[in-house]
Amino acid sequence: MELRQLRYFVTVAEELHFGRAAERLHIVQPAVSQQIRRLERELGVTLFGRTTRSVSLTEAGQRFLPHARAVLAAAGRASDAVSEFRESRSPLRLGTSEGLGDRLDVLLGAFARLAPPAQLELVHAPTAERLQRVRDGSLDATIVRGSWPSAGLDFTPLWTDEVVVALPSSHPLAAGPVVPFAALASLPARLSPPSRNRPLYDLVVSCCREAGFEPVLGKEFTTAQDTLGTLGFGRPHWTVFYRAHANLLPIPGVTFRPLTDPAPRMQTYLATPADRRVTPEVVALIEAARATETG
């Protein structure tokens, strides 16, 4: 059991909403969900009741909450007791991307092992904003997927992610182990618009064209929760997710399947300032990110 897990649990218990809890914690929502699931597995109980529309504390969660708060308070007092002896070190400010899923936890663990003294501050914002903040120095680096304008930035390849299709579980295509791209031709696609995620949009559209059709575009992708809720119980359509993200999204009524002919993959990079020296902490971060390929 980790203090991080207790902090995430208490925040979700106070907000009763994973998205708002993630905003308070300044991290992405899948990281919160994953740590809560790990805590529940370790304790052997379910702490939250979850539906597509609401989150509530179970009886076990209500009983656990005051103890979790007490542990966090004790940890805070212990930290305060030695605060005067700490070196003043600025944290490494890292911009994070939507849909990192279980890769984020592997990255954080590997970074902690490679650079134990370093502190890491995660910042979530739209990609264009994160890239600009790297340029102006308010972020040390950011994780990005796909190719973006590179003026003033260096892009170091980290890993590639499989892109999978999300379908209604009731649709015949969900019954097979894989989905050929051409089989999606007659279904509307719900995609993030180019203004929000140009690399993913271009990748999916190019795959459709390679499979011999132009995608029928439906309503735009908004959030994972809203889009998947509609997908599971609305008019048949499809969307895409990164495999690392889909691993954390067991949603009633929705099935994730690999795509073939073609099988899309997205390159992920670490963007750093081109005009500043790469610090040992950033080098450790690159090595930690690359470890997620085998982690």
PDB file of C-alpha atoms in Angstrom:
ATOM      1  CA  MET A   1       0.000   0.000   0.000  1.00  0.00           C
ATOM      2  CA  GLU A   2       1.447   3.358  -1.048  1.00  0.00           C
ATOM      3  CA  LEU A   3       0.811   6.874   0.239  1.00  0.00           C
ATOM      4  CA  ARG A   4       0.031   7.858  -3.341  1.00  0.00           C
ATOM      5  CA  GLN A   5      -2.780   5.317  -3.460  1.00  0.00           C
ATOM      6  CA  LEU A   6      -4.210   6.616  -0.179  1.00  0.00           C
ATOM      7  CA  ARG A   7      -4.049  10.203  -1.434  1.00  0.00           C
ATOM      8  CA  TYR A   8      -5.843   9.244  -4.649  1.00  0.00           C
ATOM      9  CA  PHE A   9      -8.465   7.296  -2.680  1.00  0.00           C
ATOM     10  CA  VAL A  10      -9.218  10.185  -0.314  1.00  0.00           C
ATOM     11  CA  THR A  11      -9.482  12.663  -3.203  1.00  0.00           C
ATOM     12  CA  VAL A  12     -11.901  10.450  -5.139  1.00  0.00           C
ATOM     13  CA  ALA A  13     -13.909   9.882  -1.937  1.00  0.00           C
ATOM     14  CA  GLU A  14     -14.224  13.643  -1.481  1.00  0.00           C
ATOM     15  CA  GLU A  15     -15.104  14.375  -5.103  1.00  0.00           C
ATOM     16  CA  LEU A  16     -17.063  11.169  -5.904  1.00  0.00           C
ATOM     17  CA  HIS A  17     -15.895  11.732  -9.459  1.00  0.00           C
ATOM     18  CA  PHE A  18     -12.689  10.364 -10.998  1.00  0.00           C
ATOM     19  CA  GLY A  19     -12.323  13.232 -13.471  1.00  0.00           C
ATOM     20  CA  ARG A  20     -12.565  15.973 -10.826  1.00  0.00           C
ATOM     21  CA  ALA A  21     -10.239  14.021  -8.547  1.00  0.00           C
ATOM     22  CA  ALA A  22      -7.653  13.816 -11.339  1.00  0.00           C
ATOM     23  CA  GLU A  23      -7.909  17.585 -11.869  1.00  0.00           C
ATOM     24  CA  ARG A  24      -7.289  18.214  -8.164  1.00  0.00           C
ATOM     25  CA  LEU A  25      -4.312  15.858  -8.219  1.00  0.00           C
ATOM     26  CA  HIS A  26      -2.971  17.401 -11.480  1.00  0.00           C
ATOM     27  CA  ILE A  27      -2.686  14.010 -13.173  1.00  0.00           C
ATOM     28  CA  VAL A  28      -4.621  12.150 -15.843  1.00  0.00           C
ATOM     29  CA  GLN A  29      -7.771  10.234 -14.916  1.00  0.00           C
ATOM     30  CA  PRO A  30      -6.569   6.744 -15.969  1.00  0.00           C
ATOM     31  CA  ALA A  31      -3.685   6.978 -13.488  1.00  0.00           C
ATOM     32  CA  VAL A  32      -6.171   7.592 -10.671  1.00  0.00           C
ATOM     33  CA  SER A  33      -8.396   4.718 -11.776  1.00  0.00           C
ATOM     34  CA  GLN A  34      -5.475   2.318 -12.029  1.00  0.00           C
ATOM     35  CA  GLN A  35      -4.136   3.089  -8.559  1.00  0.00           C
ATOM     36  CA  ILE A  36      -7.586   2.762  -7.000  1.00  0.00           C
ATOM     37  CA  ARG A  37      -7.984  -0.662  -8.628  1.00  0.00           C
ATOM     38  CA  ARG A  38      -4.569  -1.705  -7.322  1.00  0.00           C
ATOM     39  CA  LEU A  39      -5.469  -0.555  -3.838  1.00  0.00           C
ATOM     40  CA  GLU A  40      -8.738  -2.498  -3.994  1.00  0.00           C
ATOM     41  CA  ARG A  41      -6.911  -5.626  -5.129  1.00  0.00           C
ATOM     42  CA  GLU A  42      -4.391  -5.294  -2.307  1.00  0.00           C
ATOM     43  CA  LEU A  43      -7.118  -4.800   0.306  1.00  0.00           C
ATOM     44  CA  GLY A  44      -9.357  -7.474  -1.213  1.00  0.00           C
ATOM     45  CA  VAL A  45     -12.425  -5.213  -1.117  1.00  0.00           C
ATOM     46  CA  THR A  46     -14.308  -2.837  -3.416  1.00  0.00           C
ATOM     47  CA  LEU A  47     -13.959   0.743  -2.180  1.00  0.00           C
ATOM     48  CA  PHE A  48     -16.181   2.476  -4.742  1.00  0.00           C
ATOM     49  CA  GLY A  49     -19.373   1.607  -6.523  1.00  0.00           C
ATOM     50  CA  ARG A  50     -19.039   2.692 -10.152  1.00  0.00           C
ATOM     51  CA  THR A  51     -21.521   3.173 -12.951  1.00  0.00           C
ATOM     52  CA  THR A  52     -21.158   5.142 -16.186  1.00  0.00           C
ATOM     53  CA  ARG A  53     -22.877   8.070 -14.432  1.00  0.00           C
ATOM     54  CA  SER A  54     -21.918   7.990 -10.761  1.00  0.00           C
ATOM     55  CA  VAL A  55     -19.315   7.019  -8.176  1.00  0.00           C
ATOM     56  CA  SER A  56     -20.135   6.179  -4.550  1.00  0.00           C
ATOM     57  CA  LEU A  57     -18.301   4.839  -1.515  1.00  0.00           C
ATOM     58  CA  THR A  58     -19.077   1.261  -0.559  1.00  0.00           C
ATOM     59  CA  GLU A  59     -19.460   0.315   3.107  1.00  0.00           C
ATOM     60  CA  ALA A  60     -15.845  -0.876   3.049  1.00  0.00           C
ATOM     61  CA  GLY A  61     -14.773   2.442   1.508  1.00  0.00           C
ATOM     62  CA  GLN A  62     -16.603   4.416   4.205  1.00  0.00           C
ATOM     63  CA  ARG A  63     -14.883   2.400   6.913  1.00  0.00           C
ATOM     64  CA  PHE A  64     -11.467   2.763   5.261  1.00  0.00           C
ATOM     65  CA  LEU A  65     -11.683   6.532   4.663  1.00  0.00           C
ATOM     66  CA  PRO A  66     -10.916   7.858   8.187  1.00  0.00           C
ATOM     67  CA  HIS A  67      -7.939   5.507   8.507  1.00  0.00           C
ATOM     68  CA  ALA A  68      -6.562   6.623   5.137  1.00  0.00           C
ATOM     69  CA  ARG A  69      -6.872  10.260   6.203  1.00  0.00           C
ATOM     70  CA  ALA A  70      -5.092   9.492   9.482  1.00  0.00           C
ATOM     71  CA  VAL A  71      -2.171   7.841   7.676  1.00  0.00           C
ATOM     72  CA  LEU A  72      -1.801  10.795   5.290  1.00  0.00           C
ATOM     73  CA  ALA A  73      -1.916  13.245   8.193  1.00  0.00           C
ATOM     74  CA  ALA A  74       0.788  11.279  10.033  1.00  0.00           C
ATOM     75  CA  ALA A  75       2.956  11.201   6.902  1.00  0.00           C
ATOM     76  CA  GLY A  76       2.565  14.961   6.556  1.00  0.00           C
ATOM     77  CA  ARG A  77       3.635  15.521  10.159  1.00  0.00           C
ATOM     78  CA  ALA A  78       6.662  13.276   9.666  1.00  0.00           C
ATOM     79  CA  SER A  79       7.675  15.212   6.553  1.00  0.00           C
ATOM     80  CA  ASP A  80       7.244  18.560   8.310  1.00  0.00           C
ATOM     81  CA  ALA A  81       9.486  17.393  11.145  1.00  0.00           C
ATOM     82  CA  VAL A  82      12.532  17.242   8.865  1.00  0.00           C
ATOM     83  CA  SER A  83      11.622  20.031   6.443  1.00  0.00           C
ATOM     84  CA  GLU A  84      14.409  22.321   7.629  1.00  0.00           C
ATOM     85  CA  PHE A  85      17.033  19.740   6.591  1.00  0.00           C
ATOM     86  CA  ARG A  86      15.824  19.359   3.003  1.00  0.00           C
ATOM     87  CA  GLU A  87      17.790  20.634   0.042  1.00  0.00           C
ATOM     88  CA  SER A  88      15.895  23.088  -2.103  1.00  0.00           C
ATOM     89  CA  ARG A  89      15.339  21.225  -5.393  1.00  0.00           C
ATOM     90  CA  SER A  90      12.959  22.209  -8.131  1.00  0.00           C
ATOM     91  CA  PRO A  91      10.788  19.338  -9.372  1.00  0.00           C
ATOM     92  CA  LEU A  92      11.007  18.123 -12.945  1.00  0.00           C
ATOM     93  CA  ARG A  93       7.834  19.473 -14.563  1.00  0.00           C
ATOM     94  CA  LEU A  94       6.491  16.955 -17.053  1.00  0.00           C
ATOM     95  CA  GLY A  95       3.492  17.491 -19.314  1.00  0.00           C
ATOM     96  CA  THR A  96       1.347  14.369 -19.711  1.00  0.00           C
ATOM     97  CA  SER A  97      -0.922  13.179 -22.479  1.00  0.00           C
ATOM     98  CA  GLU A  98      -4.438  11.751 -22.535  1.00  0.00           C
ATOM     99  CA  GLY A  99      -4.646   7.996 -22.760  1.00  0.00           C
ATOM    100  CA  LEU A 100      -1.253   7.046 -21.308  1.00  0.00           C
ATOM    101  CA  GLY A 101      -3.065   4.361 -19.348  1.00  0.00           C
ATOM    102  CA  ASP A 102      -0.937   1.724 -17.658  1.00  0.00           C
ATOM    103  CA  ARG A 103       2.233   3.101 -19.246  1.00  0.00           C
ATOM    104  CA  LEU A 104       2.148   6.078 -16.870  1.00  0.00           C
ATOM    105  CA  ASP A 105       2.452   3.924 -13.766  1.00  0.00           C
ATOM    106  CA  VAL A 106       5.377   1.982 -15.274  1.00  0.00           C
ATOM    107  CA  LEU A 107       7.076   5.262 -16.228  1.00  0.00           C
ATOM    108  CA  LEU A 108       6.695   6.752 -12.744  1.00  0.00           C
ATOM    109  CA  GLY A 109       8.022   3.609 -11.073  1.00  0.00           C
ATOM    110  CA  ALA A 110      11.015   3.357 -13.412  1.00  0.00           C
ATOM    111  CA  PHE A 111      11.838   7.061 -12.965  1.00  0.00           C
ATOM    112  CA  ALA A 112      11.744   6.717  -9.184  1.00  0.00           C
ATOM    113  CA  ARG A 113      14.261   3.859  -9.412  1.00  0.00           C
ATOM    114  CA  LEU A 114      16.562   5.639 -11.867  1.00  0.00           C
ATOM    115  CA  ALA A 115      16.499   9.053 -10.153  1.00  0.00           C
ATOM    116  CA  PRO A 116      15.547   8.508  -6.487  1.00  0.00           C
ATOM    117  CA  PRO A 117      16.332  12.068  -5.310  1.00  0.00           C
ATOM    118  CA  ALA A 118      14.371  13.738  -8.110  1.00  0.00           C
ATOM    119  CA  GLN A 119      10.835  15.032  -7.727  1.00  0.00           C
ATOM    120  CA  LEU A 120       8.413  14.804 -10.646  1.00  0.00           C
ATOM    121  CA  GLU A 121       5.479  17.183 -11.095  1.00  0.00           C
ATOM    122  CA  LEU A 122       2.885  16.075 -13.663  1.00  0.00           C
ATOM    123  CA  VAL A 123       0.984  18.726 -15.620  1.00  0.00           C
ATOM    124  CA  HIS A 124      -2.021  17.934 -17.812  1.00  0.00           C
ATOM    125  CA  ALA A 125      -3.100  20.360 -20.543  1.00  0.00           C
ATOM    126  CA  PRO A 126      -3.931  20.305 -24.280  1.00  0.00           C
ATOM    127  CA  THR A 127      -0.977  19.255 -26.441  1.00  0.00           C
ATOM    128  CA  ALA A 128      -0.412  22.618 -28.134  1.00  0.00           C
ATOM    129  CA  GLU A 129      -0.391  24.363 -24.744  1.00  0.00           C
ATOM    130  CA  ARG A 130       2.074  21.860 -23.295  1.00  0.00           C
ATOM    131  CA  LEU A 131       4.441  22.288 -26.236  1.00  0.00           C
ATOM    132  CA  GLN A 132       4.341  26.058 -25.865  1.00  0.00           C
ATOM    133  CA  ARG A 133       5.064  25.735 -22.142  1.00  0.00           C
ATOM    134  CA  VAL A 134       8.139  23.635 -22.946  1.00  0.00           C
ATOM    135  CA  ARG A 135       9.283  26.371 -25.328  1.00  0.00           C
ATOM    136  CA  ASP A 136       8.814  29.131 -22.723  1.00  0.00           C
ATOM    137  CA  GLY A 137      10.401  27.115 -19.912  1.00  0.00           C
ATOM    138  CA  SER A 138       7.394  26.622 -17.634  1.00  0.00           C
ATOM    139  CA  LEU A 139       7.609  22.875 -18.401  1.00  0.00           C
ATOM    140  CA  ASP A 140      10.859  20.920 -18.585  1.00  0.00           C
ATOM    141  CA  ALA A 141       9.443  18.341 -21.011  1.00  0.00           C
ATOM    142  CA  THR A 142       6.182  16.887 -22.248  1.00  0.00           C
ATOM    143  CA  ILE A 143       5.003  13.565 -23.618  1.00  0.00           C
ATOM    144  CA  VAL A 144       3.314  13.862 -27.014  1.00  0.00           C
ATOM    145  CA  ARG A 145       1.939  11.389 -29.524  1.00  0.00           C
ATOM    146  CA  GLY A 146       2.598  11.853 -33.211  1.00  0.00           C
ATOM    147  CA  SER A 147       4.236  14.727 -35.081  1.00  0.00           C
ATOM    148  CA  TRP A 148       3.674  18.345 -34.044  1.00  0.00           C
ATOM    149  CA  PRO A 149       5.291  21.674 -35.047  1.00  0.00           C
ATOM    150  CA  SER A 150       8.901  21.391 -33.886  1.00  0.00           C
ATOM    151  CA  ALA A 151      10.233  24.967 -33.792  1.00  0.00           C
ATOM    152  CA  GLY A 152      12.435  25.335 -30.715  1.00  0.00           C
ATOM    153  CA  LEU A 153      11.943  21.722 -29.618  1.00  0.00           C
ATOM    154  CA  ASP A 154      13.752  18.393 -29.753  1.00  0.00           C
ATOM    155  CA  PHE A 155      11.657  15.211 -30.021  1.00  0.00           C
ATOM    156  CA  THR A 156      13.096  11.983 -28.597  1.00  0.00           C
ATOM    157  CA  PRO A 157      11.250   8.770 -29.602  1.00  0.00           C
ATOM    158  CA  LEU A 158      10.022   6.840 -26.565  1.00  0.00           C
ATOM    159  CA  TRP A 159       7.602   4.045 -27.547  1.00  0.00           C
ATOM    160  CA  THR A 160       4.887   3.113 -30.010  1.00  0.00           C
ATOM    161  CA  ASP A 161       1.292   2.354 -29.045  1.00  0.00           C
ATOM    162  CA  GLU A 162      -1.154   0.019 -30.725  1.00  0.00           C
ATOM    163  CA  VAL A 163      -4.407   1.722 -31.700  1.00  0.00           C
ATOM    164  CA  VAL A 164      -7.490  -0.468 -31.142  1.00  0.00           C
ATOM    165  CA  VAL A 165     -11.131  -0.071 -32.131  1.00  0.00           C
ATOM    166  CA  ALA A 166     -13.957   0.318 -29.607  1.00  0.00           C
ATOM    167  CA  LEU A 167     -17.299  -1.163 -30.681  1.00  0.00           C
ATOM    168  CA  PRO A 168     -20.670  -1.931 -29.129  1.00  0.00           C
ATOM    169  CA  SER A 169     -20.378  -5.408 -27.605  1.00  0.00           C
ATOM    170  CA  SER A 170     -23.651  -6.302 -29.342  1.00  0.00           C
ATOM    171  CA  HIS A 171     -22.266  -5.606 -32.820  1.00  0.00           C
ATOM    172  CA  PRO A 172     -21.274  -8.683 -34.899  1.00  0.00           C
ATOM    173  CA  LEU A 173     -17.755  -7.289 -35.423  1.00  0.00           C
ATOM    174  CA  ALA A 174     -17.136  -7.472 -31.665  1.00  0.00           C
ATOM    175  CA  ALA A 175     -17.503 -11.269 -31.739  1.00  0.00           C
ATOM    176  CA  GLY A 176     -14.253 -11.841 -33.644  1.00  0.00           C
ATOM    177  CA  PRO A 177     -10.688 -11.659 -32.262  1.00  0.00           C
ATOM    178  CA  VAL A 178      -9.692  -8.826 -34.649  1.00  0.00           C
ATOM    179  CA  VAL A 179     -11.487  -6.278 -36.836  1.00  0.00           C
ATOM    180  CA  PRO A 180     -10.370  -5.639 -40.440  1.00  0.00           C
ATOM    181  CA  PHE A 181     -10.415  -1.908 -41.124  1.00  0.00           C
ATOM    182  CA  ALA A 182     -12.549  -2.373 -44.233  1.00  0.00           C
ATOM    183  CA  ALA A 183     -15.323  -3.899 -42.100  1.00  0.00           C
ATOM    184  CA  LEU A 184     -15.857  -0.482 -40.468  1.00  0.00           C
ATOM    185  CA  ALA A 185     -16.749   1.263 -43.734  1.00  0.00           C
ATOM    186  CA  SER A 186     -20.507   1.325 -43.138  1.00  0.00           C
ATOM    187  CA  LEU A 187     -20.344   2.483 -39.498  1.00  0.00           C
ATOM    188  CA  PRO A 188     -20.026   6.128 -38.396  1.00  0.00           C
ATOM    189  CA  ALA A 189     -16.719   6.990 -36.724  1.00  0.00           C
ATOM    190  CA  ARG A 190     -16.537   9.150 -33.601  1.00  0.00           C
ATOM    191  CA  LEU A 191     -13.084  10.787 -33.678  1.00  0.00           C
ATOM    192  CA  SER A 192     -11.312  13.678 -32.000  1.00  0.00           C
ATOM    193  CA  PRO A 193     -11.287  16.543 -34.532  1.00  0.00           C
ATOM    194  CA  PRO A 194      -8.011  17.632 -36.165  1.00  0.00           C
ATOM    195  CA  SER A 195      -8.037  20.807 -34.059  1.00  0.00           C
ATOM    196  CA  ARG A 196      -7.662  18.682 -30.902  1.00  0.00           C
ATOM    197  CA  ASN A 197      -5.619  15.701 -32.069  1.00  0.00           C
ATOM    198  CA  ARG A 198      -4.328  16.044 -35.614  1.00  0.00           C
ATOM    199  CA  PRO A 199      -1.872  13.080 -35.494  1.00  0.00           C
ATOM    200  CA  LEU A 200      -4.488  10.537 -34.371  1.00  0.00           C
ATOM    201  CA  TYR A 201      -7.140  11.892 -36.741  1.00  0.00           C
ATOM    202  CA  ASP A 202      -4.733  11.707 -39.692  1.00  0.00           C
ATOM    203  CA  LEU A 203      -3.616   8.195 -38.736  1.00  0.00           C
ATOM    204  CA  VAL A 204      -7.169   6.842 -38.596  1.00  0.00           C
ATOM    205  CA  VAL A 205      -8.290   8.552 -41.800  1.00  0.00           C
ATOM    206  CA  SER A 206      -5.204   7.315 -43.678  1.00  0.00           C
ATOM    207  CA  CYS A 207      -5.893   3.761 -42.465  1.00  0.00           C
ATOM    208  CA  CYS A 208      -9.487   4.009 -43.685  1.00  0.00           C
ATOM    209  CA  ARG A 209      -8.289   5.160 -47.095  1.00  0.00           C
ATOM    210  CA  GLU A 210      -5.701   2.375 -47.221  1.00  0.00           C
ATOM    211  CA  ALA A 211      -8.569  -0.042 -46.523  1.00  0.00           C
ATOM    212  CA  GLY A 212     -10.491   1.446 -49.451  1.00  0.00           C
ATOM    213  CA  PHE A 213     -13.068   3.800 -47.939  1.00  0.00           C
ATOM    214  CA  GLU A 214     -13.641   7.308 -46.578  1.00  0.00           C
ATOM    215  CA  PRO A 215     -14.776   7.278 -42.944  1.00  0.00           C
ATOM    216  CA  VAL A 216     -18.353   8.335 -42.210  1.00  0.00           C
ATOM    217  CA  LEU A 217     -17.794  10.915 -39.469  1.00  0.00           C
ATOM    218  CA  GLY A 218     -20.367  11.048 -36.685  1.00  0.00           C
ATOM    219  CA  LYS A 219     -20.414  13.114 -33.506  1.00  0.00           C
ATOM    220  CA  GLU A 220     -16.985  14.229 -32.311  1.00  0.00           C
ATOM    221  CA  PHE A 221     -15.146  12.350 -29.558  1.00  0.00           C
ATOM    222  CA  THR A 222     -15.496  14.323 -26.300  1.00  0.00           C
ATOM    223  CA  THR A 223     -14.307  12.474 -23.181  1.00  0.00           C
ATOM    224  CA  ALA A 224     -13.595   8.764 -22.793  1.00  0.00           C
ATOM    225  CA  GLN A 225     -16.412   8.310 -20.272  1.00  0.00           C
ATOM    226  CA  ASP A 226     -19.074  10.120 -22.318  1.00  0.00           C
ATOM    227  CA  THR A 227     -18.019   8.650 -25.642  1.00  0.00           C
ATOM    228  CA  LEU A 228     -17.866   5.082 -24.356  1.00  0.00           C
ATOM    229  CA  GLY A 229     -21.181   5.481 -22.525  1.00  0.00           C
ATOM    230  CA  THR A 230     -22.837   6.497 -25.777  1.00  0.00           C
ATOM    231  CA  LEU A 231     -20.998   3.807 -27.718  1.00  0.00           C
ATOM    232  CA  GLY A 232     -22.207   1.019 -25.456  1.00  0.00           C
ATOM    233  CA  PHE A 233     -25.874   1.930 -25.501  1.00  0.00           C
ATOM    234  CA  GLY A 234     -26.492   4.248 -28.453  1.00  0.00           C
ATOM    235  CA  ARG A 235     -26.675   3.924 -32.229  1.00  0.00           C
ATOM    236  CA  PRO A 236     -23.890   1.610 -33.540  1.00  0.00           C
ATOM    237  CA  HIS A 237     -20.647   3.433 -34.321  1.00  0.00           C
ATOM    238  CA  TRP A 238     -16.936   3.084 -33.545  1.00  0.00           C
ATOM    239  CA  THR A 239     -13.992   4.985 -32.179  1.00  0.00           C
ATOM    240  CA  VAL A 240     -10.350   4.277 -31.375  1.00  0.00           C
ATOM    241  CA  PHE A 241      -8.230   4.121 -28.221  1.00  0.00           C
ATOM    242  CA  TYR A 242      -4.602   3.456 -27.487  1.00  0.00           C
ATOM    243  CA  ARG A 243      -4.135  -0.067 -26.152  1.00  0.00           C
ATOM    244  CA  ALA A 244      -2.492   1.228 -22.951  1.00  0.00           C
ATOM    245  CA  HIS A 245      -5.607   3.316 -22.263  1.00  0.00           C
ATOM    246  CA  ALA A 246      -8.075   0.606 -23.252  1.00  0.00           C
ATOM    247  CA  ASN A 247      -6.427  -1.764 -20.745  1.00  0.00           C
ATOM    248  CA  LEU A 248      -7.867   0.428 -17.960  1.00  0.00           C
ATOM    249  CA  LEU A 249     -11.351   0.852 -19.417  1.00  0.00           C
ATOM    250  CA  PRO A 250     -13.638  -2.117 -18.781  1.00  0.00           C
ATOM    251  CA  ILE A 251     -16.901  -0.446 -19.802  1.00  0.00           C
ATOM    252  CA  PRO A 252     -20.239  -2.325 -19.875  1.00  0.00           C
ATOM    253  CA  GLY A 253     -21.491  -2.704 -23.419  1.00  0.00           C
ATOM    254  CA  VAL A 254     -18.154  -1.834 -25.080  1.00  0.00           C
ATOM    255  CA  THR A 255     -15.588  -4.203 -26.628  1.00  0.00           C
ATOM    256  CA  PHE A 256     -12.031  -3.330 -27.680  1.00  0.00           C
ATOM    257  CA  ARG A 257     -10.452  -5.248 -30.561  1.00  0.00           C
ATOM    258  CA  PRO A 258      -7.138  -5.056 -32.479  1.00  0.00           C
ATOM    259  CA  LEU A 259      -7.325  -3.663 -36.008  1.00  0.00           C
ATOM    260  CA  THR A 260      -5.834  -5.305 -39.098  1.00  0.00           C
ATOM    261  CA  ASP A 261      -5.241  -4.413 -42.757  1.00  0.00           C
ATOM    262  CA  PRO A 262      -3.785  -2.003 -41.699  1.00  0.00           C
ATOM    263  CA  ALA A 263      -2.804  -2.292 -38.018  1.00  0.00           C
ATOM    264  CA  PRO A 264      -2.298   1.314 -36.811  1.00  0.00           C
ATOM    265  CA  ARG A 265       0.403   2.290 -34.349  1.00  0.00           C
ATOM    266  CA  MET A 266       1.293   5.731 -32.979  1.00  0.00           C
ATOM    267  CA  GLN A 267       4.799   6.923 -32.100  1.00  0.00           C
ATOM    268  CA  THR A 268       5.198   8.710 -28.760  1.00  0.00           C
ATOM    269  CA  TYR A 269       7.919  11.310 -28.126  1.00  0.00           C
ATOM    270  CA  LEU A 270       9.409  13.351 -25.316  1.00  0.00           C
ATOM    271  CA  ALA A 271       9.567  17.019 -26.337  1.00  0.00           C
ATOM    272  CA  THR A 272      12.340  19.067 -24.696  1.00  0.00           C
ATOM    273  CA  PRO A 273      13.707  22.576 -25.366  1.00  0.00           C
ATOM    274  CA  ALA A 274      16.221  22.603 -28.210  1.00  0.00           C
ATOM    275  CA  ASP A 275      18.186  25.493 -26.723  1.00  0.00           C
ATOM    276  CA  ARG A 276      18.798  24.094 -23.220  1.00  0.00           C
ATOM    277  CA  ARG A 277      21.072  21.391 -21.867  1.00  0.00           C
ATOM    278  CA  VAL A 278      19.456  18.027 -21.231  1.00  0.00           C
ATOM    279  CA  THR A 279      19.647  17.468 -17.474  1.00  0.00           C
ATOM    280  CA  PRO A 280      20.392  14.107 -15.794  1.00  0.00           C
ATOM    281  CA  GLU A 281      16.766  14.042 -14.628  1.00  0.00           C
ATOM    282  CA  VAL A 282      15.494  14.335 -18.209  1.00  0.00           C
ATOM    283  CA  VAL A 283      17.901  11.573 -19.296  1.00  0.00           C
ATOM    284  CA  ALA A 284      16.518   9.376 -16.509  1.00  0.00           C
ATOM    285  CA  LEU A 285      12.990  10.218 -17.645  1.00  0.00           C
ATOM    286  CA  ILE A 286      13.784   9.150 -21.223  1.00  0.00           C
ATOM    287  CA  GLU A 287      15.227   5.862 -20.010  1.00  0.00           C
ATOM    288  CA  ALA A 288      12.225   5.311 -17.740  1.00  0.00           C
ATOM    289  CA  ALA A 289       9.804   5.984 -20.610  1.00  0.00           C
ATOM    290  CA  ARG A 290      11.606   3.575 -22.898  1.00  0.00           C
ATOM    291  CA  ALA A 291      11.336   0.924 -20.179  1.00  0.00           C
ATOM    292  CA  THR A 292       7.572   0.956 -20.646  1.00  0.00           C
ATOM    293  CA  GLU A 293       8.047  -0.958 -23.917  1.00  0.00           C
ATOM    294  CA  THR A 294       9.092  -3.978 -21.875  1.00  0.00           C
ATOM    295  CA  GLY A 295       7.578  -3.073 -18.504  1.00  0.00           C
TER     296      GLY A 295
END
